């Protein structure tokens, strides 16, 4: 009726409907239609909406009919507790769970009566708690636009947080017409503005267990009657007299049949009880869980008592022991809705829960829900996975911690000077030192060893004390706040590894310090090996390895570790072999392969692996008879996921080098230009795999041509003929490596002739050792390699090399031979192997140089021309308005046909802060470098005809006369040749434009908070499982996986150049308009809430660093300059190369750390002064 249309709703909400599109199965979309006011809850609750009677009319505003006078909110809110008695229930839900919003009925929002929301929390055991203070369902009361203190306090008493999201309002055509006159635009915006209101029900107090074990918590509180309730006792009594007839004679335009009418509601009568009940709870909180408390007063202190929950060894039941002393938390001093002048964070307190379990209690106000949140955590977790028992000491403390190394709960340290429970947390140097108290044990190490990944464990027995002298001592202090730090820890003669990581989720305040073995050796060969860890200079270690090959002293036999195929061992001690020289000592692993070779007198060579050089090292294994390289061993040294250095010894499937003799008549003799190398010979039209005999020696190869009469092949033929003539004599083929008449590198079948000439065992043993002695320089075979006809080649260079002189093919066995011909030498790379080829002609070299062997296959015939005008990414808030914009313009990818080079360039990149009050409107922008005059390869007649018709003369296109483009911000030009088992990049050039970076941390925090709050909606609902996984990481076994075994990661780059670049950096951590401690707490609390909501440990570590840095200084503006880098003939694992480049930039950044201090402008800007002085 017309009379009904003239009535306005008492709630003040327009009858909008909120439509939420939700994706359904396949490509369908479901539209969820509800009212614009909904109720959500963080805890299980029961709600009722009751309708008020005529008594509520006493609090209407003068001159209005459907508006409450909130200036009398004190009397109104106290009176509501009496008015709701016996009021009819119009809406009720008793099963509201967290994450399930419930919309209010449209009849409630469009009614002419006032309505009140009643909230009753439900405990986990199904018990109902007391009803909270009623909530008046009006727009003015919920939004509190006048910021009335009493309304804010009542919101807090009721435990609600009101949020609103802007909606797109679809109006009728009549209402959508644009009004005329001044201010019509703002009025149009106002007409098209609608809000989706959410009433979020929150607990009064939250307690989070950030410990790796469950705890039992006792909380209690004694409340007193508020003085405000007594102030209006008289008004309550007056209202109580009329409350019995509050439903009589009401004038309502609503349809009464639509509601459930009840004369009395017995279970809401207790709302009128004077005062509140005392609070007490005894709950168990699991690891990573949060417990919500509803029956807590924010105007009284709450008392807390905590105990561990462990399983009884008798009946496996969970029991609690060692209750802590009661702790008082002053909630009335916190900045909640009840106290606007309070603090957002209380001082941290120390909590002792037993041996090796020092905790901290931190209470702060949640930035989102505005309720106190208490977190029980331990800042530092220490896990001992070394296989030995350790003792710890913390700087500034007299207490010592013992760790059995059996696993289970980590050692928890708070790092405070004060150690007693309830003492105020006092900052201290966060450093810890360790010392082993027992030698490593296989029984302990097996607890952390994953045999399926690492193989069987072998632990060498050791000792920590020899002849009354201690071999161990306290290590240097370890900074427990150094998130991301990974390094070795020396305890005198024992070495361990310490890696510090930041946990995520509910444990984002905690750092994990993992103590593991520093070095681990894996034998992935099919043969057993023996190894000895050594420490010393390079020449000293090589000399010791040569002694091991001759004879191992009994004192050194105890240091040998034998590994069968598939076994692994951690290395704790390195035996010092230094002799007081000037060489810097390093760590090495000397190993030999215990394989059965042809020749009983052969002694295998001890190879030396540098443990501090993280790359792949190649070693050659000889057969012991003909000096043939029968196998190439690859020792991969890299860092594992746990921070330990893994040394994996395996067979190399792809040899690093190959020597080709493409000559038809000439024999080659070659050797590494080192005294420790062995001489090789190569017959015509043969090839062999090769690696350096001494990887620490000179990386050059000496090659010469020899006649057939001096070759090993001819000597073998003569030996066979002599053996046939004297069938009863055992003939051995001499190699003349040491002495042409007496010494041989080869051993024939049976007994060697040297042993037939003596009956003295000592003399026989000496002659056996002489068999494998390195060939000296004076021998004839090696003298030929140092003659004027020999040449030296560098195998790292690719392309045409020096020609190798050779005897005339007319008389190859002539003693006084003349070098009239030569062999053409050329180096190339195929399938991951560098090949040094010697040929009679220049055909193969011409083919390679002409590019015919670098065809590129289908890639060379491919063509790609992509021009993208620009890509923009904008982040918008709920208003909606743009907050952040990322713009990338003029993107080009050019790959012409017939070429193997591809160019990718970006000419403009910019990140903008779109808010009008942003401190830095432009966050990242390139600095101008000028105009790019080069042809981009995308222009030309064909490209122009796509836009300009052919009928238009080119001279009339005046705009093309000044069409200039800036130098690209980022450009990479790389050529690529398809190869098997590798990635071949002949050339790569990277150019980066200088950048200006201006960062306001306050602004970024708002952006990050908005993004993370949006992403959290799509995260897994079972966050508790993620927290458990974070806690279980403390006890995960050690897994050492060998990296770099995939052939696709091996990359050969002939030339890589990265241009120099500099960054103008400006960082503002504290905003100037925020004064006082509250501003700092706002930023820190926002960071803590972001860190808690993320599951990324890396992001948690970065946020922890920002919190720490922000407390020290506010504004810095350094300039970081990075020099260019050039690599030539680089063949390595792609991951290793990226790691090397990143480390190079990090080192340059560390060297410029002084600019951060000088740019704080405490005494001006010394850094800028020095730069201007240098540049004039």
PDB file of C-alpha atoms in Angstrom, residues 13-14 16-20 32-40 101-104 109 139 142-143 161-169 193-200 878-879 1017:
ATOM      1  CA  UNK A  13      19.927  -0.122   5.622  1.00  0.00           C
ATOM      2  CA  UNK A  14      18.652   0.177   2.088  1.00  0.00           C
ATOM      3  CA  UNK A  16      20.042  -4.017  -1.350  1.00  0.00           C
ATOM      4  CA  UNK A  17      20.769  -7.555  -2.394  1.00  0.00           C
ATOM      5  CA  UNK A  18      24.343  -8.735  -2.663  1.00  0.00           C
ATOM      6  CA  UNK A  19      25.093 -11.025  -5.610  1.00  0.00           C
ATOM      7  CA  UNK A  20      28.266 -13.064  -5.287  1.00  0.00           C
ATOM      8  CA  UNK A  32      24.741 -16.485  -4.580  1.00  0.00           C
ATOM      9  CA  UNK A  33      22.062 -13.911  -3.733  1.00  0.00           C
ATOM     10  CA  UNK A  34      21.737 -12.657  -0.155  1.00  0.00           C
ATOM     11  CA  UNK A  35      21.044  -9.510   1.811  1.00  0.00           C
ATOM     12  CA  UNK A  36      23.645  -6.807   2.258  1.00  0.00           C
ATOM     13  CA  UNK A  37      24.144  -7.553   5.972  1.00  0.00           C
ATOM     14  CA  UNK A  38      25.625 -10.859   7.066  1.00  0.00           C
ATOM     15  CA  UNK A  39      26.969 -12.379  10.260  1.00  0.00           C
ATOM     16  CA  UNK A  40      30.187 -14.389  10.403  1.00  0.00           C
ATOM     17  CA  UNK A 101      28.497 -16.354   6.934  1.00  0.00           C
ATOM     18  CA  UNK A 102      24.799 -16.119   7.689  1.00  0.00           C
ATOM     19  CA  UNK A 103      22.807 -13.300   6.011  1.00  0.00           C
ATOM     20  CA  UNK A 104      20.148 -11.449   7.969  1.00  0.00           C
ATOM     21  CA  UNK A 109      16.444  -4.977   7.557  1.00  0.00           C
ATOM     22  CA  UNK A 139      23.302   1.350  10.542  1.00  0.00           C
ATOM     23  CA  UNK A 142      27.090  -0.620  13.633  1.00  0.00           C
ATOM     24  CA  UNK A 143      29.108   1.914  11.625  1.00  0.00           C
ATOM     25  CA  UNK A 161      33.969  -6.259  14.472  1.00  0.00           C
ATOM     26  CA  UNK A 162      31.995  -4.526  11.718  1.00  0.00           C
ATOM     27  CA  UNK A 163      33.509  -4.390   8.231  1.00  0.00           C
ATOM     28  CA  UNK A 164      32.043  -3.184   4.976  1.00  0.00           C
ATOM     29  CA  UNK A 165      32.879  -3.754   1.339  1.00  0.00           C
ATOM     30  CA  UNK A 166      31.859  -1.475  -1.456  1.00  0.00           C
ATOM     31  CA  UNK A 167      29.378  -2.912  -3.952  1.00  0.00           C
ATOM     32  CA  UNK A 168      28.419  -1.993  -7.480  1.00  0.00           C
ATOM     33  CA  UNK A 169      24.892  -0.629  -7.166  1.00  0.00           C
ATOM     34  CA  UNK A 193      27.291   3.622  -3.488  1.00  0.00           C
ATOM     35  CA  UNK A 194      26.202   0.516  -1.621  1.00  0.00           C
ATOM     36  CA  UNK A 195      27.947  -1.433   1.102  1.00  0.00           C
ATOM     37  CA  UNK A 196      28.031  -5.070   1.998  1.00  0.00           C
ATOM     38  CA  UNK A 197      28.191  -5.125   5.806  1.00  0.00           C
ATOM     39  CA  UNK A 198      29.618  -7.995   7.780  1.00  0.00           C
ATOM     40  CA  UNK A 199      29.264  -8.430  11.545  1.00  0.00           C
ATOM     41  CA  UNK A 200      32.187 -10.613  12.551  1.00  0.00           C
ATOM     42  CA  UNK A 878      37.749  -2.885  -2.054  1.00  0.00           C
ATOM     43  CA  UNK A 879      36.761   0.729  -2.676  1.00  0.00           C
ATOM     44  CA  UNK A1017      40.693 -16.880   1.219  1.00  0.00           C
TER      45      UNK A1017
END
